[in-house]
């Protein structure tokens, strides 16, 4: 009863402390719970014990890791902070016969890295029954055995420990034997039979009874074996071992058949009673296949795998039996020494992948754990990174390392890193292992688009079609995806006062630049625009490039003749002296072309003339010269049709007519009548006759006209042209100048053009060159501005060319022509005077009217 009361009390105490949290040792946290606890059972609340808010467990990625063991028996509930059982825990399988079974676990918290060691004490429960090695224990006993003889029985084995281990043995009641239970010094109990009544082989050769081994657990478990006693003849000496305890040292991984130790026992008997055999008496499951013993020699050899990490020491019982069944026993202790046979194991606990390329140096991007199952120096590990990468390993807590950046990352240079982490222990020889960690660099928008060229030039011919392609710009952005997507656009600006978008457009995806309108080289020849390349990042980055557009000329403008004027039916008449020699400058055709380059290179050709051999024209100068001396046989009236062509493809041209009068004195002027007469003259005469009737009442005027005609007969013929006035520069078309040095207007010659103040239908136009090598000075009809100012009664300053002067002059000329026409028609129809007299009268009255009357009458008569 006392034994059972002690067992019950021990069980109560064990259950009382079943779920109590133990005090931490050196900062550790310890918990206790029984083996075979169901999965999901709560062991303790680690969050409360370490003083951490439960809400932070998930944020800091809390987890339970095994210490040196890949198998994880516990886990953490992130919602409550409880440590729960994650897998079946068998104390006997983990710790065997060890009195204390402790599982080492680690609580890992990240951001920042924090490590807490957790010790789990596994409580033993009575889940194993006592077992005998053999179901039948055979004992041979001589009949000469005396009362009180002792016979040791095989010890029963119970995998449990402490109170749950074997607590006692019992046998069935019989008259020959009683059982004595003996407690071993190292723990455990064994039994022996005590002979109470001498045996008599002749009465009973065999005795059979049951032995029961019981443990102290609740409920109590037991195991049985049958004891078979064979009565023999007398054998009064048992074998004796040379040592009560044998000790040996064995390196792990020793090869099979390695001799560990040789046990020896001697028997004083002779013959069969002195023959000794050896065998393992009691051996644990872990040692069952590791060693073998030679029954005859007593050699203990390695028969299985010896692993220090699995079991660092072995303890076994060896029995020696003589031929008639007397036995003795000894203890064998084998210490296994560690060999550096385990390479370090590297595992990645946490890895931030990918990482941004702007991650600053010193940032923790991962947590690395290194384990080596060996012990001592064989388990000391050094961890490092082999290649040259911007990362390093920083030792953290125990066998943890932090993977930290050491330099600035650039995805455009290296987008992925294969980081090889090497771990080497300090064994001899050292063992090492490596693990490759793949780490990607995430892109940020840190690169603006870059154009392939610093500037672009586009060339287009004028009169292009709208929508035609001019050129293409290309920009590259080394960033990834949308950060590297380039969009093109035109920067706002103006070209000739108009928005640049009205001239060009750019394809936002391809960078192809198109013309929006047709260009005109004569309006502008080139312009510049700014094209922007922008990526699609946030915020976007951009760069600009200048695109110069050059417009090339197309021959789309015909030459324009400035002199002689081709408009209307009026003709230009040049006076050529009869004494002109071959090569003399007669006149010049002046033309310009709005185009440029070879399109503005002009050439002059006489396409038709009255006398083809008399005059020639300069191919590029337009100067009309005599080819030979003028003879008497040449016609006084010469008509030239001049064609001006440019050098474009195809060539464009313009034509004009020029009338030349070969004469030295004005007496021959009447011959011009045939040149100047046309249909308009007949109409003009009709108008003049009507006007004549309206002024017929001015009789006194007729008398003055007759006197004037007779007076004018004495004057010189050249006075006919004294009323000429200079053509102002504003007479020429605007915006014409020498283009690109093509020579359309040569600076060698400058010309003054003169015209009479009479009707434009009968103009004479004379051209005089400032070049003294042309016609003699006395044969040119030139007037200085001061001469004209005196003629019209004005100061020299009043001759400034302008709109008011031209308007006043036009009115004066109009009234002068009108009056002259009336008088001329009157004289011609009434007096029937000859044409020369008509011209003299015409000249006189023109001079008088333009000169405003009597004030210049004297000058006119002279």
PDB file of N, CA and C in Angstrom, residues 110 281 322 361 614 828:
ATOM      1  N   UNK A 110      11.093  39.600 -36.715  1.00  0.00           N
ATOM      2  CA  UNK A 110      11.806  40.381 -37.735  1.00  0.00           C
ATOM      3  C   UNK A 110      11.410  41.850 -37.653  1.00  0.00           C
ATOM      4  N   UNK A 281      22.636  -8.784 -22.247  1.00  0.00           N
ATOM      5  CA  UNK A 281      21.528  -9.066 -21.350  1.00  0.00           C
ATOM      6  C   UNK A 281      20.374  -8.122 -21.616  1.00  0.00           C
ATOM      7  N   UNK A 322      27.823 -20.282 -17.937  1.00  0.00           N
ATOM      8  CA  UNK A 322      28.584 -21.520 -18.153  1.00  0.00           C
ATOM      9  C   UNK A 322      27.676 -22.587 -18.740  1.00  0.00           C
ATOM     10  N   UNK A 361      22.527  52.248 -48.824  1.00  0.00           N
ATOM     11  CA  UNK A 361      23.469  51.269 -48.261  1.00  0.00           C
ATOM     12  C   UNK A 361      23.204  51.065 -46.772  1.00  0.00           C
ATOM     13  N   UNK A 614      21.776  92.264-136.307  1.00  0.00           N
ATOM     14  CA  UNK A 614      22.172  93.603-135.868  1.00  0.00           C
ATOM     15  C   UNK A 614      22.426  93.676-134.378  1.00  0.00           C
ATOM     16  N   UNK A 828      -4.615 119.695-135.960  1.00  0.00           N
ATOM     17  CA  UNK A 828      -4.525 118.687-137.005  1.00  0.00           C
ATOM     18  C   UNK A 828      -5.745 118.685-137.913  1.00  0.00           C
TER      19      UNK A 828
END
